[in-house]
PDB file of C-alpha atoms in Angstrom:
ATOM      1  CA  MET A 224       1.638  14.536   8.890  1.00  0.00           C
ATOM      2  CA  THR A 225       0.322  16.472  11.846  1.00  0.00           C
ATOM      3  CA  TYR A 226       2.025  16.888  15.235  1.00  0.00           C
ATOM      4  CA  ALA A 227      -0.131  20.010  16.730  1.00  0.00           C
ATOM      5  CA  SER A 228      -1.294  17.269  19.698  1.00  0.00           C
ATOM      6  CA  PRO A 229       0.685  14.524  21.151  1.00  0.00           C
ATOM      7  CA  GLU A 230      -1.566  12.155  18.859  1.00  0.00           C
ATOM      8  CA  TYR A 231      -0.549  11.523  15.143  1.00  0.00           C
ATOM      9  CA  THR A 232      -3.110  12.743  12.502  1.00  0.00           C
ATOM     10  CA  ARG A 233      -2.860  11.844   9.111  1.00  0.00           C
ATOM     11  CA  ASP A 234      -3.724  14.617   6.796  1.00  0.00           C
ATOM     12  CA  ALA A 235      -6.749  12.715   4.580  1.00  0.00           C
ATOM     13  CA  ARG A 236      -7.263  15.674   2.220  1.00  0.00           C
ATOM     14  CA  TYR A 237      -6.310  14.314  -1.329  1.00  0.00           C
ATOM     15  CA  ILE A 238      -6.914  15.473  -4.897  1.00  0.00           C
ATOM     16  CA  ALA A 239     -10.198  13.560  -5.176  1.00  0.00           C
ATOM     17  CA  THR A 240     -10.802  13.658  -9.107  1.00  0.00           C
ATOM     18  CA  ARG A 241     -11.627  10.261 -10.385  1.00  0.00           C
ATOM     19  CA  ILE A 242     -10.691   8.313 -13.751  1.00  0.00           C
ATOM     20  CA  THR A 243     -14.044   6.653 -14.558  1.00  0.00           C
ATOM     21  CA  ALA A 244     -15.671   4.869 -17.635  1.00  0.00           C
ATOM     22  CA  ASP A 245     -17.713   7.561 -18.419  1.00  0.00           C
ATOM     23  CA  GLY A 246     -15.346  10.146 -17.985  1.00  0.00           C
ATOM     24  CA  ARG A 247     -17.628  12.129 -15.765  1.00  0.00           C
ATOM     25  CA  ASP A 248     -14.931  13.947 -13.622  1.00  0.00           C
ATOM     26  CA  GLY A 249     -13.178  14.702 -17.268  1.00  0.00           C
ATOM     27  CA  TYR A 250     -10.585  11.919 -17.174  1.00  0.00           C
ATOM     28  CA  PRO A 251     -12.137   9.010 -18.791  1.00  0.00           C
ATOM     29  CA  VAL A 252     -10.503   5.470 -18.682  1.00  0.00           C
ATOM     30  CA  GLU A 253      -8.137   5.456 -21.853  1.00  0.00           C
ATOM     31  CA  ALA A 254      -5.247   3.058 -22.398  1.00  0.00           C
ATOM     32  CA  GLY A 255      -1.790   4.527 -22.387  1.00  0.00           C
ATOM     33  CA  ARG A 256      -2.724   7.900 -20.950  1.00  0.00           C
ATOM     34  CA  TYR A 257      -1.908   8.100 -17.312  1.00  0.00           C
ATOM     35  CA  ARG A 258       1.215   7.105 -15.742  1.00  0.00           C
ATOM     36  CA  LEU A 259       0.837   5.546 -12.059  1.00  0.00           C
ATOM     37  CA  VAL A 260       3.757   7.168  -9.964  1.00  0.00           C
ATOM     38  CA  ALA A 261       4.647   5.014  -6.758  1.00  0.00           C
ATOM     39  CA  ALA A 262       7.555   3.751  -4.477  1.00  0.00           C
ATOM     40  CA  ARG A 263       7.990   0.440  -3.472  1.00  0.00           C
ATOM     41  CA  ALA A 264       8.818   1.626  -0.085  1.00  0.00           C
ATOM     42  CA  CYS A 265       5.407   3.151   0.643  1.00  0.00           C
ATOM     43  CA  PRO A 266       2.592   0.654   1.923  1.00  0.00           C
ATOM     44  CA  TRP A 267      -0.075   3.087   0.459  1.00  0.00           C
ATOM     45  CA  ALA A 268       1.615   2.922  -3.145  1.00  0.00           C
ATOM     46  CA  ASN A 269       1.997  -0.978  -2.626  1.00  0.00           C
ATOM     47  CA  ARG A 270      -1.538  -1.448  -2.934  1.00  0.00           C
ATOM     48  CA  THR A 271      -1.845   0.019  -6.396  1.00  0.00           C
ATOM     49  CA  LEU A 272       1.137  -2.118  -7.261  1.00  0.00           C
ATOM     50  CA  ILE A 273      -0.615  -5.065  -6.168  1.00  0.00           C
ATOM     51  CA  VAL A 274      -4.024  -4.374  -7.837  1.00  0.00           C
ATOM     52  CA  ARG A 275      -2.328  -3.113 -11.135  1.00  0.00           C
ATOM     53  CA  ARG A 276      -0.671  -6.622 -11.284  1.00  0.00           C
ATOM     54  CA  LEU A 277      -3.576  -8.812 -10.445  1.00  0.00           C
ATOM     55  CA  LEU A 278      -6.191  -7.011 -13.006  1.00  0.00           C
ATOM     56  CA  GLY A 279      -3.436  -7.022 -15.685  1.00  0.00           C
ATOM     57  CA  LEU A 280      -3.304  -3.323 -16.189  1.00  0.00           C
ATOM     58  CA  GLU A 281       0.312  -2.870 -16.943  1.00  0.00           C
ATOM     59  CA  ASP A 282      -0.167  -2.106 -20.477  1.00  0.00           C
ATOM     60  CA  ALA A 283      -3.214   0.198 -19.998  1.00  0.00           C
ATOM     61  CA  ILE A 284      -1.380   2.241 -17.073  1.00  0.00           C
ATOM     62  CA  SER A 285       2.190   2.992 -17.245  1.00  0.00           C
ATOM     63  CA  LEU A 286       4.484   2.764 -13.979  1.00  0.00           C
ATOM     64  CA  GLY A 287       6.869   5.316 -12.617  1.00  0.00           C
ATOM     65  CA  LEU A 288       8.982   4.234  -9.251  1.00  0.00           C
ATOM     66  CA  CYS A 289      10.443   6.889  -7.005  1.00  0.00           C
ATOM     67  CA  GLY A 290      13.335   5.931  -4.933  1.00  0.00           C
ATOM     68  CA  PRO A 291      13.088   4.959  -1.365  1.00  0.00           C
ATOM     69  CA  THR A 292      14.328   8.261   0.233  1.00  0.00           C
ATOM     70  CA  HIS A 293      13.013  11.795  -0.286  1.00  0.00           C
ATOM     71  CA  ASP A 294      13.277  15.061   1.396  1.00  0.00           C
ATOM     72  CA  GLU A 295      10.505  17.373   2.843  1.00  0.00           C
ATOM     73  CA  ARG A 296       9.629  18.622  -0.684  1.00  0.00           C
ATOM     74  CA  SER A 297       9.285  15.653  -2.744  1.00  0.00           C
ATOM     75  CA  TRP A 298       9.652  12.157  -3.784  1.00  0.00           C
ATOM     76  CA  THR A 299      12.108  11.952  -6.568  1.00  0.00           C
ATOM     77  CA  PHE A 300      13.168   9.798  -9.421  1.00  0.00           C
ATOM     78  CA  ASP A 301      16.613   8.972  -8.376  1.00  0.00           C
ATOM     79  CA  LEU A 302      16.282   5.163  -9.659  1.00  0.00           C
ATOM     80  CA  ASP A 303      16.024   6.673 -13.360  1.00  0.00           C
ATOM     81  CA  PRO A 304      18.946   7.703 -15.679  1.00  0.00           C
ATOM     82  CA  GLY A 305      19.804  11.155 -14.749  1.00  0.00           C
ATOM     83  CA  GLY A 306      17.184  11.073 -11.838  1.00  0.00           C
ATOM     84  CA  VAL A 307      14.461  11.747 -14.442  1.00  0.00           C
ATOM     85  CA  ASP A 308      11.034  10.053 -15.102  1.00  0.00           C
ATOM     86  CA  PRO A 309      11.620   8.778 -18.862  1.00  0.00           C
ATOM     87  CA  VAL A 310       7.577   9.540 -19.496  1.00  0.00           C
ATOM     88  CA  LEU A 311       7.108  12.640 -17.450  1.00  0.00           C
ATOM     89  CA  GLY A 312      10.430  14.225 -17.752  1.00  0.00           C
ATOM     90  CA  ILE A 313      10.712  15.484 -14.118  1.00  0.00           C
ATOM     91  CA  GLU A 314      12.919  15.126 -11.324  1.00  0.00           C
ATOM     92  CA  ARG A 315      10.520  15.441  -8.448  1.00  0.00           C
ATOM     93  CA  LEU A 316       6.732  14.323  -8.451  1.00  0.00           C
ATOM     94  CA  GLN A 317       6.133  17.806  -6.810  1.00  0.00           C
ATOM     95  CA  GLU A 318       6.366  19.124 -10.613  1.00  0.00           C
ATOM     96  CA  ALA A 319       3.477  17.287 -11.388  1.00  0.00           C
ATOM     97  CA  TYR A 320       1.119  18.360  -8.372  1.00  0.00           C
ATOM     98  CA  PHE A 321       2.410  22.000  -9.184  1.00  0.00           C
ATOM     99  CA  LYS A 322       0.800  21.536 -12.696  1.00  0.00           C
ATOM    100  CA  ARG A 323      -2.439  20.535 -11.305  1.00  0.00           C
ATOM    101  CA  VAL A 324      -2.394  22.885  -8.141  1.00  0.00           C
ATOM    102  CA  PRO A 325       0.156  25.950  -8.508  1.00  0.00           C
ATOM    103  CA  GLY A 326       2.000  26.051  -5.198  1.00  0.00           C
ATOM    104  CA  TYR A 327       0.359  22.907  -3.732  1.00  0.00           C
ATOM    105  CA  GLU A 328       0.704  22.893  -0.093  1.00  0.00           C
ATOM    106  CA  ARG A 329      -0.413  19.451   1.082  1.00  0.00           C
ATOM    107  CA  GLY A 330       1.840  16.575   1.021  1.00  0.00           C
ATOM    108  CA  ILE A 331       3.441  15.253  -2.242  1.00  0.00           C
ATOM    109  CA  THR A 332       2.259  11.776  -1.814  1.00  0.00           C
ATOM    110  CA  VAL A 333       2.572   8.182  -3.567  1.00  0.00           C
ATOM    111  CA  PRO A 334       0.535   6.861  -5.223  1.00  0.00           C
ATOM    112  CA  ALA A 335      -0.465   9.335  -7.678  1.00  0.00           C
ATOM    113  CA  ILE A 336      -1.761   9.113 -10.981  1.00  0.00           C
ATOM    114  CA  VAL A 337      -0.755  11.397 -13.662  1.00  0.00           C
ATOM    115  CA  ASP A 338      -2.259  12.537 -16.871  1.00  0.00           C
ATOM    116  CA  THR A 339       0.764  11.874 -19.429  1.00  0.00           C
ATOM    117  CA  ARG A 340      -0.966  14.688 -21.985  1.00  0.00           C
ATOM    118  CA  ASP A 341      -0.220  17.547 -19.518  1.00  0.00           C
ATOM    119  CA  GLY A 342       1.951  16.003 -16.873  1.00  0.00           C
ATOM    120  CA  ALA A 343      -0.557  16.857 -14.168  1.00  0.00           C
ATOM    121  CA  VAL A 344      -1.581  15.047 -11.378  1.00  0.00           C
ATOM    122  CA  VAL A 345      -5.171  13.486 -11.694  1.00  0.00           C
ATOM    123  CA  THR A 346      -5.806  12.122  -8.130  1.00  0.00           C
ATOM    124  CA  ASN A 347      -3.572  11.008  -5.103  1.00  0.00           C
ATOM    125  CA  ASP A 348      -6.836   9.560  -3.222  1.00  0.00           C
ATOM    126  CA  PHE A 349      -5.104   6.103  -2.662  1.00  0.00           C
ATOM    127  CA  ALA A 350      -8.086   4.559  -1.088  1.00  0.00           C
ATOM    128  CA  GLN A 351     -10.149   5.191  -4.254  1.00  0.00           C
ATOM    129  CA  ILE A 352      -7.565   4.494  -6.643  1.00  0.00           C
ATOM    130  CA  THR A 353      -7.710   0.565  -6.180  1.00  0.00           C
ATOM    131  CA  LEU A 354     -11.291   0.601  -6.077  1.00  0.00           C
ATOM    132  CA  ASP A 355     -11.754   2.529  -9.616  1.00  0.00           C
ATOM    133  CA  MET A 356      -9.145  -0.042 -11.022  1.00  0.00           C
ATOM    134  CA  SER A 357     -11.341  -2.723 -10.104  1.00  0.00           C
ATOM    135  CA  THR A 358     -14.797  -1.283 -11.145  1.00  0.00           C
ATOM    136  CA  GLU A 359     -13.973   1.570 -13.675  1.00  0.00           C
ATOM    137  CA  TRP A 360     -11.181   0.048 -15.746  1.00  0.00           C
ATOM    138  CA  THR A 361     -13.159  -3.391 -16.218  1.00  0.00           C
ATOM    139  CA  ALA A 362     -12.624  -2.978 -20.138  1.00  0.00           C
ATOM    140  CA  LEU A 363      -9.220  -2.993 -19.774  1.00  0.00           C
ATOM    141  CA  HIS A 364      -8.719  -5.776 -17.235  1.00  0.00           C
ATOM    142  CA  ARG A 365      -6.581  -9.120 -18.363  1.00  0.00           C
ATOM    143  CA  GLU A 366      -8.557 -12.157 -19.510  1.00  0.00           C
ATOM    144  CA  GLY A 367      -8.991 -14.201 -16.035  1.00  0.00           C
ATOM    145  CA  ALA A 368      -8.581 -10.922 -13.714  1.00  0.00           C
ATOM    146  CA  PRO A 369      -9.990 -11.492 -10.331  1.00  0.00           C
ATOM    147  CA  ASP A 370     -13.233  -9.825  -8.858  1.00  0.00           C
ATOM    148  CA  LEU A 371     -11.456  -7.680  -5.803  1.00  0.00           C
ATOM    149  CA  TYR A 372     -14.550  -5.820  -5.075  1.00  0.00           C
ATOM    150  CA  PRO A 373     -17.668  -8.323  -5.681  1.00  0.00           C
ATOM    151  CA  GLU A 374     -20.496  -6.412  -5.375  1.00  0.00           C
ATOM    152  CA  ASP A 375     -22.259  -8.615  -3.203  1.00  0.00           C
ATOM    153  CA  ARG A 376     -19.588  -8.186  -0.506  1.00  0.00           C
ATOM    154  CA  ARG A 377     -18.939  -4.645  -0.685  1.00  0.00           C
ATOM    155  CA  ASP A 378     -20.645  -3.376   2.524  1.00  0.00           C
ATOM    156  CA  GLU A 379     -18.501  -6.147   4.304  1.00  0.00           C
ATOM    157  CA  ILE A 380     -15.566  -5.304   2.653  1.00  0.00           C
ATOM    158  CA  ASP A 381     -15.845  -1.691   3.173  1.00  0.00           C
ATOM    159  CA  ALA A 382     -16.637  -1.961   7.025  1.00  0.00           C
ATOM    160  CA  LEU A 383     -13.711  -4.429   7.331  1.00  0.00           C
ATOM    161  CA  VAL A 384     -11.344  -1.900   5.654  1.00  0.00           C
ATOM    162  CA  GLU A 385     -12.419   0.733   7.748  1.00  0.00           C
ATOM    163  CA  ASP A 386     -11.406  -1.027  10.984  1.00  0.00           C
ATOM    164  CA  ILE A 387      -7.979  -2.270   9.283  1.00  0.00           C
ATOM    165  CA  TYR A 388      -7.095   1.356   8.109  1.00  0.00           C
ATOM    166  CA  ARG A 389      -7.842   3.077  11.486  1.00  0.00           C
ATOM    167  CA  ASP A 390      -6.263   0.359  13.920  1.00  0.00           C
ATOM    168  CA  VAL A 391      -3.667  -1.205  11.465  1.00  0.00           C
ATOM    169  CA  ASN A 392      -2.625   0.515   8.537  1.00  0.00           C
ATOM    170  CA  ASN A 393      -2.699   3.960  10.195  1.00  0.00           C
ATOM    171  CA  GLY A 394      -2.420   2.599  13.785  1.00  0.00           C
ATOM    172  CA  VAL A 395       1.290   1.522  12.969  1.00  0.00           C
ATOM    173  CA  TYR A 396       1.896   5.479  12.393  1.00  0.00           C
ATOM    174  CA  ARG A 397      -0.368   6.688  15.226  1.00  0.00           C
ATOM    175  CA  CYS A 398       2.179   4.256  17.638  1.00  0.00           C
ATOM    176  CA  GLY A 399       5.491   5.596  15.648  1.00  0.00           C
ATOM    177  CA  PHE A 400       4.527   9.244  15.703  1.00  0.00           C
ATOM    178  CA  SER A 401       2.808   9.728  18.992  1.00  0.00           C
ATOM    179  CA  THR A 402       4.619  12.251  21.057  1.00  0.00           C
ATOM    180  CA  SER A 403       3.009  11.060  24.598  1.00  0.00           C
ATOM    181  CA  GLN A 404       3.125   7.980  26.317  1.00  0.00           C
ATOM    182  CA  GLU A 405      -0.899   8.169  26.492  1.00  0.00           C
ATOM    183  CA  SER A 406      -1.384   8.518  22.963  1.00  0.00           C
ATOM    184  CA  TYR A 407       1.236   5.949  22.162  1.00  0.00           C
ATOM    185  CA  GLU A 408      -0.491   3.249  24.370  1.00  0.00           C
ATOM    186  CA  ARG A 409      -4.041   4.164  23.299  1.00  0.00           C
ATOM    187  CA  ALA A 410      -2.736   3.187  19.466  1.00  0.00           C
ATOM    188  CA  TYR A 411      -0.521   0.349  20.558  1.00  0.00           C
ATOM    189  CA  ASP A 412      -3.748  -1.164  22.358  1.00  0.00           C
ATOM    190  CA  ARG A 413      -5.975  -0.428  19.353  1.00  0.00           C
ATOM    191  CA  LEU A 414      -3.355  -2.019  17.144  1.00  0.00           C
ATOM    192  CA  PHE A 415      -2.985  -5.188  18.830  1.00  0.00           C
ATOM    193  CA  THR A 416      -6.685  -5.726  19.766  1.00  0.00           C
ATOM    194  CA  GLN A 417      -7.503  -5.360  15.959  1.00  0.00           C
ATOM    195  CA  LEU A 418      -4.733  -7.598  15.095  1.00  0.00           C
ATOM    196  CA  ASP A 419      -6.062 -10.364  17.407  1.00  0.00           C
ATOM    197  CA  ARG A 420      -9.489  -9.651  15.947  1.00  0.00           C
ATOM    198  CA  LEU A 421      -8.201 -10.402  12.778  1.00  0.00           C
ATOM    199  CA  SER A 422      -6.218 -13.434  13.548  1.00  0.00           C
ATOM    200  CA  ASP A 423      -9.355 -15.090  15.061  1.00  0.00           C
ATOM    201  CA  ARG A 424     -11.098 -14.390  11.679  1.00  0.00           C
ATOM    202  CA  LEU A 425      -8.465 -15.749   9.507  1.00  0.00           C
ATOM    203  CA  ALA A 426      -7.927 -18.877  11.641  1.00  0.00           C
ATOM    204  CA  VAL A 427     -11.109 -20.161  10.344  1.00  0.00           C
ATOM    205  CA  GLN A 428     -10.914 -18.855   6.779  1.00  0.00           C
ATOM    206  CA  ARG A 429      -8.051 -18.348   4.245  1.00  0.00           C
ATOM    207  CA  TYR A 430      -9.199 -14.792   3.135  1.00  0.00           C
ATOM    208  CA  LEU A 431     -10.750 -11.782   5.180  1.00  0.00           C
ATOM    209  CA  VAL A 432     -13.986 -11.758   2.948  1.00  0.00           C
ATOM    210  CA  GLY A 433     -15.394 -14.884   1.220  1.00  0.00           C
ATOM    211  CA  ASP A 434     -13.111 -17.536  -0.160  1.00  0.00           C
ATOM    212  CA  THR A 435     -11.233 -15.318  -2.461  1.00  0.00           C
ATOM    213  CA  ILE A 436      -8.645 -12.712  -2.389  1.00  0.00           C
ATOM    214  CA  THR A 437     -10.430  -9.215  -2.455  1.00  0.00           C
ATOM    215  CA  GLU A 438      -9.665  -5.389  -1.567  1.00  0.00           C
ATOM    216  CA  ALA A 439      -9.553  -6.258   2.126  1.00  0.00           C
ATOM    217  CA  ASP A 440      -6.536  -8.717   1.723  1.00  0.00           C
ATOM    218  CA  VAL A 441      -4.825  -6.041  -0.605  1.00  0.00           C
ATOM    219  CA  ARG A 442      -4.973  -3.344   1.921  1.00  0.00           C
ATOM    220  CA  LEU A 443      -3.792  -5.525   4.880  1.00  0.00           C
ATOM    221  CA  PHE A 444      -0.927  -7.043   3.401  1.00  0.00           C
ATOM    222  CA  PRO A 445       1.468  -4.169   2.993  1.00  0.00           C
ATOM    223  CA  THR A 446       1.145  -3.547   6.748  1.00  0.00           C
ATOM    224  CA  LEU A 447       2.039  -6.808   7.558  1.00  0.00           C
ATOM    225  CA  VAL A 448       4.719  -7.484   5.343  1.00  0.00           C
ATOM    226  CA  ARG A 449       6.384  -4.344   6.896  1.00  0.00           C
ATOM    227  CA  PHE A 450       5.732  -5.103  10.377  1.00  0.00           C
ATOM    228  CA  ASP A 451       8.934  -7.139  11.482  1.00  0.00           C
ATOM    229  CA  ALA A 452      11.288  -5.163   9.096  1.00  0.00           C
ATOM    230  CA  VAL A 453       9.972  -1.652  10.383  1.00  0.00           C
ATOM    231  CA  TYR A 454       6.866  -1.405  12.460  1.00  0.00           C
ATOM    232  CA  HIS A 455       8.040  -3.620  15.335  1.00  0.00           C
ATOM    233  CA  GLY A 456      11.085  -1.941  16.242  1.00  0.00           C
ATOM    234  CA  HIS A 457      11.034   1.709  14.504  1.00  0.00           C
ATOM    235  CA  PHE A 458       7.529   2.583  15.419  1.00  0.00           C
ATOM    236  CA  LYS A 459       7.458   0.667  18.741  1.00  0.00           C
ATOM    237  CA  CYS A 460       4.685  -2.019  17.764  1.00  0.00           C
ATOM    238  CA  ASN A 461       6.628  -4.480  19.885  1.00  0.00           C
ATOM    239  CA  ARG A 462       4.099  -6.801  21.660  1.00  0.00           C
ATOM    240  CA  THR A 463       4.808  -9.343  19.341  1.00  0.00           C
ATOM    241  CA  LYS A 464       6.581  -9.664  16.060  1.00  0.00           C
ATOM    242  CA  LEU A 465       4.658 -10.799  12.981  1.00  0.00           C
ATOM    243  CA  THR A 466       6.629 -14.107  12.913  1.00  0.00           C
ATOM    244  CA  GLU A 467       5.346 -14.743  16.598  1.00  0.00           C
ATOM    245  CA  MET A 468       1.504 -14.375  15.594  1.00  0.00           C
ATOM    246  CA  PRO A 469       1.083 -17.847  14.012  1.00  0.00           C
ATOM    247  CA  VAL A 470      -2.108 -17.336  12.083  1.00  0.00           C
ATOM    248  CA  LEU A 471      -0.996 -14.038  10.530  1.00  0.00           C
ATOM    249  CA  TRP A 472       2.179 -15.035   9.890  1.00  0.00           C
ATOM    250  CA  ALA A 473       1.070 -17.936   7.612  1.00  0.00           C
ATOM    251  CA  TYR A 474      -1.592 -15.752   6.075  1.00  0.00           C
ATOM    252  CA  ALA A 475       1.090 -13.158   5.320  1.00  0.00           C
ATOM    253  CA  ARG A 476       3.107 -15.764   3.707  1.00  0.00           C
ATOM    254  CA  ASP A 477       0.360 -17.262   1.867  1.00  0.00           C
ATOM    255  CA  LEU A 478      -0.290 -13.846  -0.017  1.00  0.00           C
ATOM    256  CA  PHE A 479       3.273 -13.121  -0.362  1.00  0.00           C
ATOM    257  CA  GLN A 480       3.954 -16.466  -2.263  1.00  0.00           C
ATOM    258  CA  THR A 481       0.662 -15.497  -4.581  1.00  0.00           C
ATOM    259  CA  PRO A 482       1.671 -13.918  -7.849  1.00  0.00           C
ATOM    260  CA  GLY A 483       0.853 -10.193  -7.296  1.00  0.00           C
ATOM    261  CA  PHE A 484       1.625  -9.746  -3.971  1.00  0.00           C
ATOM    262  CA  GLY A 485       5.274 -10.760  -2.867  1.00  0.00           C
ATOM    263  CA  ASP A 486       6.530  -9.474  -6.392  1.00  0.00           C
ATOM    264  CA  THR A 487       5.877  -6.184  -5.586  1.00  0.00           C
ATOM    265  CA  ILE A 488       7.887  -6.071  -2.469  1.00  0.00           C
ATOM    266  CA  ASP A 489      11.514  -4.699  -1.987  1.00  0.00           C
ATOM    267  CA  PHE A 490      12.651  -4.954   1.558  1.00  0.00           C
ATOM    268  CA  GLY A 491      15.695  -3.228   0.972  1.00  0.00           C
ATOM    269  CA  GLN A 492      14.043   0.067  -0.125  1.00  0.00           C
ATOM    270  CA  ILE A 493      11.294  -0.394   2.690  1.00  0.00           C
ATOM    271  CA  LYS A 494      13.883  -0.209   5.340  1.00  0.00           C
ATOM    272  CA  ASP A 495      15.807   2.607   3.674  1.00  0.00           C
ATOM    273  CA  HIS A 496      12.514   4.682   3.402  1.00  0.00           C
ATOM    274  CA  TYR A 497      11.342   4.546   7.341  1.00  0.00           C
ATOM    275  CA  TYR A 498      14.885   4.222   8.837  1.00  0.00           C
ATOM    276  CA  LYS A 499      16.621   7.236   6.611  1.00  0.00           C
ATOM    277  CA  VAL A 500      13.451   9.543   6.240  1.00  0.00           C
ATOM    278  CA  HIS A 501      12.155   9.511   9.418  1.00  0.00           C
ATOM    279  CA  ARG A 502      15.177  11.031  11.201  1.00  0.00           C
ATOM    280  CA  ASP A 503      12.674  12.275  14.043  1.00  0.00           C
ATOM    281  CA  VAL A 504      12.305   8.700  14.701  1.00  0.00           C
ATOM    282  CA  ASN A 505      15.886   7.434  14.054  1.00  0.00           C
ATOM    283  CA  PRO A 506      18.354  10.344  14.087  1.00  0.00           C
ATOM    284  CA  SER A 507      21.058   8.287  13.268  1.00  0.00           C
ATOM    285  CA  GLY A 508      19.656   7.176   9.982  1.00  0.00           C
ATOM    286  CA  VAL A 509      21.082   3.787  10.260  1.00  0.00           C
ATOM    287  CA  VAL A 510      19.265   1.140   8.790  1.00  0.00           C
ATOM    288  CA  PRO A 511      19.031  -2.366  10.391  1.00  0.00           C
ATOM    289  CA  ALA A 512      20.623  -5.372   8.940  1.00  0.00           C
ATOM    290  CA  GLY A 513      17.886  -7.726   9.757  1.00  0.00           C
ATOM    291  CA  PRO A 514      15.461  -9.273   9.913  1.00  0.00           C
ATOM    292  CA  ASP A 515      16.137 -12.679   8.374  1.00  0.00           C
ATOM    293  CA  LEU A 516      13.635 -13.155   5.274  1.00  0.00           C
ATOM    294  CA  SER A 517      13.819 -16.354   4.326  1.00  0.00           C
ATOM    295  CA  GLY A 518      11.010 -17.429   6.434  1.00  0.00           C
ATOM    296  CA  TRP A 519       8.579 -15.791   3.872  1.00  0.00           C
ATOM    297  CA  LEU A 520       9.578 -18.775   1.213  1.00  0.00           C
ATOM    298  CA  THR A 521       8.465 -21.440   3.865  1.00  0.00           C
ATOM    299  CA  GLU A 522       5.320 -23.586   3.573  1.00  0.00           C
ATOM    300  CA  HIS A 523       2.373 -21.761   5.048  1.00  0.00           C
ATOM    301  CA  GLY A 524      -0.267 -24.601   5.241  1.00  0.00           C
ATOM    302  CA  ARG A 525      -3.368 -22.321   4.503  1.00  0.00           C
ATOM    303  CA  GLU A 526      -4.370 -24.358   1.609  1.00  0.00           C
ATOM    304  CA  SER A 527      -6.104 -26.853   4.258  1.00  0.00           C
ATOM    305  CA  LEU A 528      -8.602 -24.093   4.670  1.00  0.00           C
ATOM    306  CA  GLY A 529      -9.903 -24.174   1.152  1.00  0.00           C
ATOM    307  CA  GLY A 530     -10.431 -21.189  -0.703  1.00  0.00           C
ATOM    308  CA  ARG A 531      -9.841 -20.121  -4.509  1.00  0.00           C
ATOM    309  CA  PRO A 532      -6.962 -16.962  -4.579  1.00  0.00           C
ATOM    310  CA  PHE A 533      -8.748 -15.688  -7.799  1.00  0.00           C
ATOM    311  CA  GLY A 534     -11.926 -16.860  -7.898  1.00  0.00           C
ATOM    312  CA  ASP A 535     -13.333 -17.988 -11.186  1.00  0.00           C
ATOM    313  CA  GLY A 536     -10.261 -15.983 -12.601  1.00  0.00           C
ATOM    314  CA  THR A 537      -6.481 -17.011 -12.675  1.00  0.00           C
ATOM    315  CA  ALA A 538      -3.273 -15.996 -11.700  1.00  0.00           C
ATOM    316  CA  PRO A 539      -1.352 -13.085 -13.215  1.00  0.00           C
ATOM    317  CA  PRO A 540       1.585 -13.918 -15.680  1.00  0.00           C
ATOM    318  CA  PRO A 541       5.134 -13.766 -14.092  1.00  0.00           C
ATOM    319  CA  VAL A 542       6.021  -9.881 -13.314  1.00  0.00           C
ATOM    320  CA  ARG A 543       7.831  -8.189 -16.148  1.00  0.00           C
ATOM    321  CA  ARG A 544      11.455  -8.089 -15.801  1.00  0.00           C
ATOM    322  CA  GLU A 545      11.509  -4.178 -15.593  1.00  0.00           C
ATOM    323  CA  GLU A 546       9.327  -4.142 -12.776  1.00  0.00           C
ATOM    324  CA  ALA A 547      10.666  -6.917 -10.674  1.00  0.00           C
ATOM    325  CA  PRO A 548      11.940  -6.278  -7.243  1.00  0.00           C
ATOM    326  CA  PRO A 549      15.105  -8.243  -5.961  1.00  0.00           C
ATOM    327  CA  ALA A 550      14.232 -11.692  -4.971  1.00  0.00           C
ATOM    328  CA  ILE A 551      14.680 -13.131  -1.438  1.00  0.00           C
ATOM    329  CA  GLY A 552      16.232 -16.426  -0.525  1.00  0.00           C
TER     330      GLY A 552
END
């Protein structure tokens, strides 16, 4: 995070090495070799959890989960016995970054994919990770895996997700971490202008691009699902709650109730992360008791718009018990 100016700027310099089918970067697709390190609290990591579920890559890419809180040094494996990741044998994700780049000076971020052979991070480029899961890992997709990045719609998806990233995914952070009234109001206006545009788009179609779930939906959902629990109050994104935006609220519920989306969400961990870690925004560290989550399970009515969630594919099987977050309701 950069605070040199009143307007928040995300450090977008990532370890951009790719895992590819042909191994051109030195890391070929290989079942069982890599471990996805994520955190349920983090929206950027949430994308990888969703795509891994939808494509059925659980056997191909193992999962390590960090706890929801961390200090300035690193995400930690405090959910595991002894606070040690059982595969990588480390307490802090920082150790895997240092294996790749000694003294790594940028943010220790999730998601990160780690090579279990040497314990070093391969990549933390969250935007590319999910695209590569869709396009490079096809030989290991489950039978019936949906096409989340269809070739004939990629230009449309790319343009849309750029807008979503700038104004919504990162826009809520630009609101929350602004240190001047002017920069905050600019981010606030862009956030809600974009949400209104997305609402207009989704009023006449069930999903963002075409009639099936795509990468675009995967990228919008993690921000929407955190909106009322965190961004509305904690980040001052308070024009309206998600529950007060009828189209987006119905769309978010539709996805939440779709296998692969809601079964990656842990609202308790989400709230713990934002309210306990961001002490510059919430100095007391007190975590709100609300909001009421029962609405996420109510009927959404989006079926009336048609659409086929998984296209010519099928829904993923039930989430594995060891990877299931707490149920709501």
